[in-house]
PDB file of C-alpha atoms in Angstrom:
ATOM      1  CA  UNK I 120      11.219   0.714  -2.924  1.00  0.00           C
ATOM      2  CA  UNK I 121      11.509   4.593  -3.036  1.00  0.00           C
ATOM      3  CA  UNK I 122       8.877   6.776  -4.776  1.00  0.00           C
ATOM      4  CA  UNK I 123       8.151  10.394  -4.961  1.00  0.00           C
ATOM      5  CA  UNK I 124       6.213  10.584  -1.691  1.00  0.00           C
ATOM      6  CA  UNK I 125       7.355   7.568   0.226  1.00  0.00           C
ATOM      7  CA  UNK I 126       9.247   4.538   0.906  1.00  0.00           C
ATOM      8  CA  UNK I 127       8.074   0.962   0.655  1.00  0.00           C
ATOM      9  CA  UNK I 128       9.301  -1.578   3.022  1.00  0.00           C
ATOM     10  CA  UNK I 129       8.748  -5.406   3.288  1.00  0.00           C
ATOM     11  CA  UNK I 130       7.360  -6.431   6.701  1.00  0.00           C
ATOM     12  CA  UNK I 131       6.436  -9.632   8.339  1.00  0.00           C
ATOM     13  CA  UNK I 132       3.434 -10.167  10.891  1.00  0.00           C
ATOM     14  CA  UNK I 133       2.391 -13.554  11.885  1.00  0.00           C
ATOM     15  CA  UNK I 134       4.597 -15.293   9.154  1.00  0.00           C
ATOM     16  CA  UNK I 135       2.883 -13.133   6.497  1.00  0.00           C
ATOM     17  CA  UNK I 136       4.674 -10.684   4.268  1.00  0.00           C
ATOM     18  CA  UNK I 137       3.100  -7.278   3.451  1.00  0.00           C
ATOM     19  CA  UNK I 138       4.337  -4.251   1.752  1.00  0.00           C
ATOM     20  CA  UNK I 139       4.149  -1.120   3.945  1.00  0.00           C
ATOM     21  CA  UNK I 140       4.163   2.285   2.362  1.00  0.00           C
ATOM     22  CA  UNK I 141       5.628   5.066   4.833  1.00  0.00           C
ATOM     23  CA  UNK I 142       5.038   8.727   3.854  1.00  0.00           C
ATOM     24  CA  UNK I 143       6.291  11.736   5.812  1.00  0.00           C
ATOM     25  CA  UNK I 144       3.303  13.974   6.714  1.00  0.00           C
ATOM     26  CA  UNK I 145       5.665  17.006   5.946  1.00  0.00           C
ATOM     27  CA  UNK I 146       5.905  15.715   2.264  1.00  0.00           C
ATOM     28  CA  UNK I 147       2.107  16.312   2.025  1.00  0.00           C
ATOM     29  CA  UNK I 148       2.574  19.996   0.603  1.00  0.00           C
ATOM     30  CA  UNK I 149      -0.011  22.693   0.674  1.00  0.00           C
ATOM     31  CA  UNK I 150      -0.129  22.500  -3.157  1.00  0.00           C
ATOM     32  CA  UNK I 151      -1.023  18.764  -3.210  1.00  0.00           C
ATOM     33  CA  UNK I 152      -3.074  18.857  -0.326  1.00  0.00           C
ATOM     34  CA  UNK I 153      -4.273  15.708   1.348  1.00  0.00           C
ATOM     35  CA  UNK I 154      -6.626  14.596  -1.467  1.00  0.00           C
ATOM     36  CA  UNK I 155      -4.283  12.174  -3.081  1.00  0.00           C
ATOM     37  CA  UNK I 156      -3.370  10.591   0.290  1.00  0.00           C
ATOM     38  CA  UNK I 157      -6.944  10.281   1.421  1.00  0.00           C
ATOM     39  CA  UNK I 158      -7.918   9.135  -2.010  1.00  0.00           C
ATOM     40  CA  UNK I 159      -5.035   6.315  -1.900  1.00  0.00           C
ATOM     41  CA  UNK I 160      -6.128   5.120   1.505  1.00  0.00           C
ATOM     42  CA  UNK I 161      -9.839   4.992   0.307  1.00  0.00           C
ATOM     43  CA  UNK I 162      -9.024   3.090  -2.971  1.00  0.00           C
ATOM     44  CA  UNK I 163      -6.774   0.532  -0.954  1.00  0.00           C
ATOM     45  CA  UNK I 164      -9.678  -0.005   1.502  1.00  0.00           C
ATOM     46  CA  UNK I 165     -11.738  -0.893  -1.747  1.00  0.00           C
ATOM     47  CA  UNK I 166      -9.130  -3.506  -2.765  1.00  0.00           C
ATOM     48  CA  UNK I 167     -11.098  -6.213  -0.841  1.00  0.00           C
ATOM     49  CA  UNK I 168     -13.782  -5.767  -3.353  1.00  0.00           C
ATOM     50  CA  UNK I 169     -11.846  -6.222  -6.525  1.00  0.00           C
ATOM     51  CA  UNK I 170      -9.097  -8.622  -7.644  1.00  0.00           C
ATOM     52  CA  UNK I 171      -7.337  -5.904  -9.600  1.00  0.00           C
ATOM     53  CA  UNK I 172      -6.452  -3.572  -6.958  1.00  0.00           C
ATOM     54  CA  UNK I 173      -3.819  -4.023  -3.938  1.00  0.00           C
ATOM     55  CA  UNK I 174      -5.510  -4.606  -0.712  1.00  0.00           C
ATOM     56  CA  UNK I 175      -5.002  -2.540   2.357  1.00  0.00           C
ATOM     57  CA  UNK I 176      -4.641  -4.560   5.577  1.00  0.00           C
ATOM     58  CA  UNK I 177      -3.786  -1.926   8.137  1.00  0.00           C
ATOM     59  CA  UNK I 178      -3.246   1.659   8.240  1.00  0.00           C
ATOM     60  CA  UNK I 179      -2.055   3.933  11.176  1.00  0.00           C
ATOM     61  CA  UNK I 180       0.027   7.037  11.929  1.00  0.00           C
ATOM     62  CA  UNK I 181       2.531   8.550  14.290  1.00  0.00           C
ATOM     63  CA  UNK I 182       3.478  12.207  14.583  1.00  0.00           C
ATOM     64  CA  UNK I 183       5.838  12.021  11.549  1.00  0.00           C
ATOM     65  CA  UNK I 184       4.436   9.408   9.154  1.00  0.00           C
ATOM     66  CA  UNK I 185       1.446   7.852   7.538  1.00  0.00           C
ATOM     67  CA  UNK I 186       1.593   3.982   7.025  1.00  0.00           C
ATOM     68  CA  UNK I 187      -0.166   1.885   4.760  1.00  0.00           C
ATOM     69  CA  UNK I 188       0.375  -2.097   4.995  1.00  0.00           C
ATOM     70  CA  UNK I 189      -0.683  -3.693   1.907  1.00  0.00           C
ATOM     71  CA  UNK I 190      -0.549  -7.133   0.128  1.00  0.00           C
ATOM     72  CA  UNK I 191       2.935  -8.016  -0.913  1.00  0.00           C
ATOM     73  CA  UNK I 192       3.315  -8.718  -4.635  1.00  0.00           C
ATOM     74  CA  UNK I 193       6.139 -10.932  -4.899  1.00  0.00           C
ATOM     75  CA  UNK I 194       6.195 -11.035  -8.543  1.00  0.00           C
ATOM     76  CA  UNK I 195       7.421  -7.434  -8.776  1.00  0.00           C
ATOM     77  CA  UNK I 196       6.126  -5.050 -11.309  1.00  0.00           C
ATOM     78  CA  UNK I 197       5.206  -4.971 -15.018  1.00  0.00           C
ATOM     79  CA  UNK I 198       8.175  -2.533 -15.617  1.00  0.00           C
ATOM     80  CA  UNK I 199      10.696  -5.375 -14.611  1.00  0.00           C
ATOM     81  CA  UNK I 200       8.766  -8.071 -16.572  1.00  0.00           C
ATOM     82  CA  UNK I 201       9.055  -6.081 -19.556  1.00  0.00           C
ATOM     83  CA  UNK I 202      12.668  -5.456 -19.282  1.00  0.00           C
ATOM     84  CA  UNK I 203      13.230  -9.326 -18.770  1.00  0.00           C
ATOM     85  CA  UNK I 204      11.056  -9.976 -21.912  1.00  0.00           C
ATOM     86  CA  UNK I 205      12.408  -7.219 -24.200  1.00  0.00           C
ATOM     87  CA  UNK I 206      15.163  -9.347 -25.981  1.00  0.00           C
ATOM     88  CA  UNK I 207      12.619 -12.205 -26.508  1.00  0.00           C
ATOM     89  CA  UNK I 208       9.900  -9.711 -27.695  1.00  0.00           C
ATOM     90  CA  UNK I 209      12.241  -8.281 -30.374  1.00  0.00           C
ATOM     91  CA  UNK I 210      14.071 -11.297 -31.668  1.00  0.00           C
ATOM     92  CA  UNK I 211      11.209 -12.604 -33.749  1.00  0.00           C
ATOM     93  CA  UNK I 212      11.298 -15.891 -31.997  1.00  0.00           C
ATOM     94  CA  UNK I 213       8.638 -18.695 -31.853  1.00  0.00           C
ATOM     95  CA  UNK I 214       8.130 -17.660 -28.255  1.00  0.00           C
ATOM     96  CA  UNK I 215       6.608 -14.324 -29.302  1.00  0.00           C
ATOM     97  CA  UNK I 216       3.191 -15.670 -30.018  1.00  0.00           C
ATOM     98  CA  UNK I 217       3.090 -17.086 -26.489  1.00  0.00           C
ATOM     99  CA  UNK I 218       4.158 -13.756 -25.107  1.00  0.00           C
ATOM    100  CA  UNK I 219       1.580 -11.927 -27.190  1.00  0.00           C
ATOM    101  CA  UNK I 220      -1.162 -14.037 -25.530  1.00  0.00           C
ATOM    102  CA  UNK I 221       0.222 -13.115 -21.969  1.00  0.00           C
ATOM    103  CA  UNK I 222       0.296  -9.456 -22.722  1.00  0.00           C
ATOM    104  CA  UNK I 223      -3.174  -9.497 -24.153  1.00  0.00           C
ATOM    105  CA  UNK I 224      -4.209 -11.089 -20.760  1.00  0.00           C
ATOM    106  CA  UNK I 225      -2.197  -8.339 -18.961  1.00  0.00           C
ATOM    107  CA  UNK I 226      -3.688  -5.619 -20.857  1.00  0.00           C
ATOM    108  CA  UNK I 227      -7.240  -6.768 -20.077  1.00  0.00           C
ATOM    109  CA  UNK I 228      -6.387  -7.014 -16.402  1.00  0.00           C
ATOM    110  CA  UNK I 229      -5.068  -3.407 -16.521  1.00  0.00           C
ATOM    111  CA  UNK I 230      -8.422  -2.227 -18.160  1.00  0.00           C
ATOM    112  CA  UNK I 231     -10.228  -4.154 -15.279  1.00  0.00           C
ATOM    113  CA  UNK I 232      -8.115  -2.381 -12.709  1.00  0.00           C
ATOM    114  CA  UNK I 233      -8.778   1.133 -14.361  1.00  0.00           C
ATOM    115  CA  UNK I 234     -12.492   0.369 -14.636  1.00  0.00           C
ATOM    116  CA  UNK I 235     -12.369  -0.666 -10.932  1.00  0.00           C
ATOM    117  CA  UNK I 236     -10.821   2.771  -9.819  1.00  0.00           C
ATOM    118  CA  UNK I 237     -13.393   4.479 -11.884  1.00  0.00           C
ATOM    119  CA  UNK I 238     -16.185   2.575 -10.310  1.00  0.00           C
ATOM    120  CA  UNK I 239     -14.966   3.662  -6.933  1.00  0.00           C
ATOM    121  CA  UNK I 240     -15.350   7.266  -8.165  1.00  0.00           C
ATOM    122  CA  UNK I 241     -11.605   8.148  -8.853  1.00  0.00           C
ATOM    123  CA  UNK I 242      -9.157   8.774 -11.694  1.00  0.00           C
ATOM    124  CA  UNK I 243      -5.543   7.452 -11.379  1.00  0.00           C
ATOM    125  CA  UNK I 244      -3.543   9.865 -13.195  1.00  0.00           C
ATOM    126  CA  UNK I 245      -0.314   7.981 -12.710  1.00  0.00           C
ATOM    127  CA  UNK I 246      -0.670   4.643 -14.676  1.00  0.00           C
ATOM    128  CA  UNK I 247       2.765   3.169 -15.694  1.00  0.00           C
ATOM    129  CA  UNK I 248       4.490  -0.162 -15.601  1.00  0.00           C
ATOM    130  CA  UNK I 249       5.950   0.458 -12.287  1.00  0.00           C
ATOM    131  CA  UNK I 250       2.712   0.647 -10.993  1.00  0.00           C
ATOM    132  CA  UNK I 251       1.077  -2.397 -12.134  1.00  0.00           C
ATOM    133  CA  UNK I 252       2.122  -5.204  -9.854  1.00  0.00           C
ATOM    134  CA  UNK I 253       2.504  -9.060 -10.467  1.00  0.00           C
ATOM    135  CA  UNK I 254       1.328 -11.770  -7.849  1.00  0.00           C
ATOM    136  CA  UNK I 255       2.935 -15.076  -7.805  1.00  0.00           C
ATOM    137  CA  UNK I 256      -0.315 -16.420  -9.363  1.00  0.00           C
ATOM    138  CA  UNK I 257       0.361 -14.452 -12.546  1.00  0.00           C
ATOM    139  CA  UNK I 258      -2.226 -12.053 -11.996  1.00  0.00           C
ATOM    140  CA  UNK I 259      -1.958  -8.018 -11.925  1.00  0.00           C
ATOM    141  CA  UNK I 260      -3.029  -5.576  -9.390  1.00  0.00           C
ATOM    142  CA  UNK I 261      -2.985  -1.892  -9.716  1.00  0.00           C
ATOM    143  CA  UNK I 262      -0.919   0.219  -7.074  1.00  0.00           C
ATOM    144  CA  UNK I 263       0.435   3.509  -6.193  1.00  0.00           C
ATOM    145  CA  UNK I 264      -2.790   5.772  -5.883  1.00  0.00           C
ATOM    146  CA  UNK I 265      -1.012   8.705  -4.165  1.00  0.00           C
ATOM    147  CA  UNK I 266      -2.148  10.842  -7.244  1.00  0.00           C
ATOM    148  CA  UNK I 267      -5.693   9.703  -7.695  1.00  0.00           C
ATOM    149  CA  UNK I 268      -8.441  12.189  -7.324  1.00  0.00           C
ATOM    150  CA  UNK I 269     -12.032  11.802  -6.598  1.00  0.00           C
ATOM    151  CA  UNK I 270     -14.647  12.713  -9.623  1.00  0.00           C
ATOM    152  CA  UNK I 271     -17.183  15.133  -8.997  1.00  0.00           C
ATOM    153  CA  UNK I 272     -20.229  13.403  -7.872  1.00  0.00           C
ATOM    154  CA  UNK I 273     -22.314  12.700 -10.992  1.00  0.00           C
ATOM    155  CA  UNK I 274     -20.208  14.586 -13.458  1.00  0.00           C
ATOM    156  CA  UNK I 275     -17.499  12.031 -14.190  1.00  0.00           C
ATOM    157  CA  UNK I 276     -14.913  14.697 -13.919  1.00  0.00           C
ATOM    158  CA  UNK I 277     -12.251  15.829 -11.503  1.00  0.00           C
ATOM    159  CA  UNK I 278     -11.157  19.236 -10.353  1.00  0.00           C
ATOM    160  CA  UNK I 279      -7.502  19.526  -9.609  1.00  0.00           C
ATOM    161  CA  UNK I 280      -4.886  21.948  -8.317  1.00  0.00           C
ATOM    162  CA  UNK I 281      -1.725  19.615  -8.893  1.00  0.00           C
ATOM    163  CA  UNK I 282       0.161  18.366 -11.991  1.00  0.00           C
ATOM    164  CA  UNK I 283      -0.290  14.727 -13.186  1.00  0.00           C
ATOM    165  CA  UNK I 284       1.912  11.906 -12.213  1.00  0.00           C
ATOM    166  CA  UNK I 285       5.128  10.746 -13.769  1.00  0.00           C
ATOM    167  CA  UNK I 286       5.645  13.032 -16.900  1.00  0.00           C
ATOM    168  CA  UNK I 287       6.998  10.321 -19.106  1.00  0.00           C
ATOM    169  CA  UNK I 288       3.358   8.562 -18.965  1.00  0.00           C
ATOM    170  CA  UNK I 289       1.225  11.670 -19.416  1.00  0.00           C
ATOM    171  CA  UNK I 290      -0.791  12.189 -22.467  1.00  0.00           C
ATOM    172  CA  UNK I 291       0.525  15.452 -24.554  1.00  0.00           C
ATOM    173  CA  UNK I 292      -2.629  17.607 -23.803  1.00  0.00           C
ATOM    174  CA  UNK I 293      -2.499  16.822 -20.015  1.00  0.00           C
ATOM    175  CA  UNK I 294       1.285  17.538 -20.035  1.00  0.00           C
ATOM    176  CA  UNK I 295       0.581  21.072 -21.919  1.00  0.00           C
ATOM    177  CA  UNK I 296      -1.860  21.985 -19.425  1.00  0.00           C
ATOM    178  CA  UNK I 297       0.486  20.963 -16.570  1.00  0.00           C
ATOM    179  CA  UNK I 298       3.258  23.234 -18.150  1.00  0.00           C
ATOM    180  CA  UNK I 299       0.912  25.974 -18.708  1.00  0.00           C
ATOM    181  CA  UNK I 300      -0.376  25.553 -15.025  1.00  0.00           C
ATOM    182  CA  UNK I 301      -3.960  25.451 -16.716  1.00  0.00           C
ATOM    183  CA  UNK I 302      -5.307  23.176 -14.203  1.00  0.00           C
ATOM    184  CA  UNK I 303      -8.973  22.812 -14.453  1.00  0.00           C
ATOM    185  CA  UNK I 304     -10.463  19.426 -14.734  1.00  0.00           C
ATOM    186  CA  UNK I 305     -10.325  16.072 -16.439  1.00  0.00           C
ATOM    187  CA  UNK I 306     -13.408  14.452 -17.807  1.00  0.00           C
ATOM    188  CA  UNK I 307     -14.137  10.702 -18.246  1.00  0.00           C
ATOM    189  CA  UNK I 308     -15.882  10.366 -21.608  1.00  0.00           C
ATOM    190  CA  UNK I 309     -18.038   7.417 -21.968  1.00  0.00           C
ATOM    191  CA  UNK I 310     -19.345   5.910 -25.231  1.00  0.00           C
ATOM    192  CA  UNK I 311     -22.765   4.508 -25.043  1.00  0.00           C
TER     193      UNK I 311
END
């Protein structure tokens, strides 16, 4: 796969398959800083503590690249699943009830993944179907943490200098701030 900040390759070690994300160090611009890339490594390392986050197996670097070796999610991503189910979801068939139950299950797992990221002290900023990955067991895991930022300790908000993730999936008020270059902070509001 190819993303905005790196390429992902299927690799094999000792008869086990992994996904290896390769990012050029030169692509980590002064505007973006290293915050998102260090956040990605830290969140991936937390993956062993939750079933909703891709797990980091190895990380290393050379003079040109950063490498993250993660679990390979053989089921693909939620975006491709939606494309496959699109006709069936729109035809009003009897199978629709079954798909609705599955979608509710997936929505619950996505919420658990977002919650896990917040519990690690981060905000994702690029949640979209392509970043929700499927295992062969039918469970979802969140991926692609390159735009995540760490929350300010004890304040449940983040300070930022860069724009949000994929603009097609950004809330209107966040997009407006990005266009106006009005980067200040996001806050996580918690209902009690």
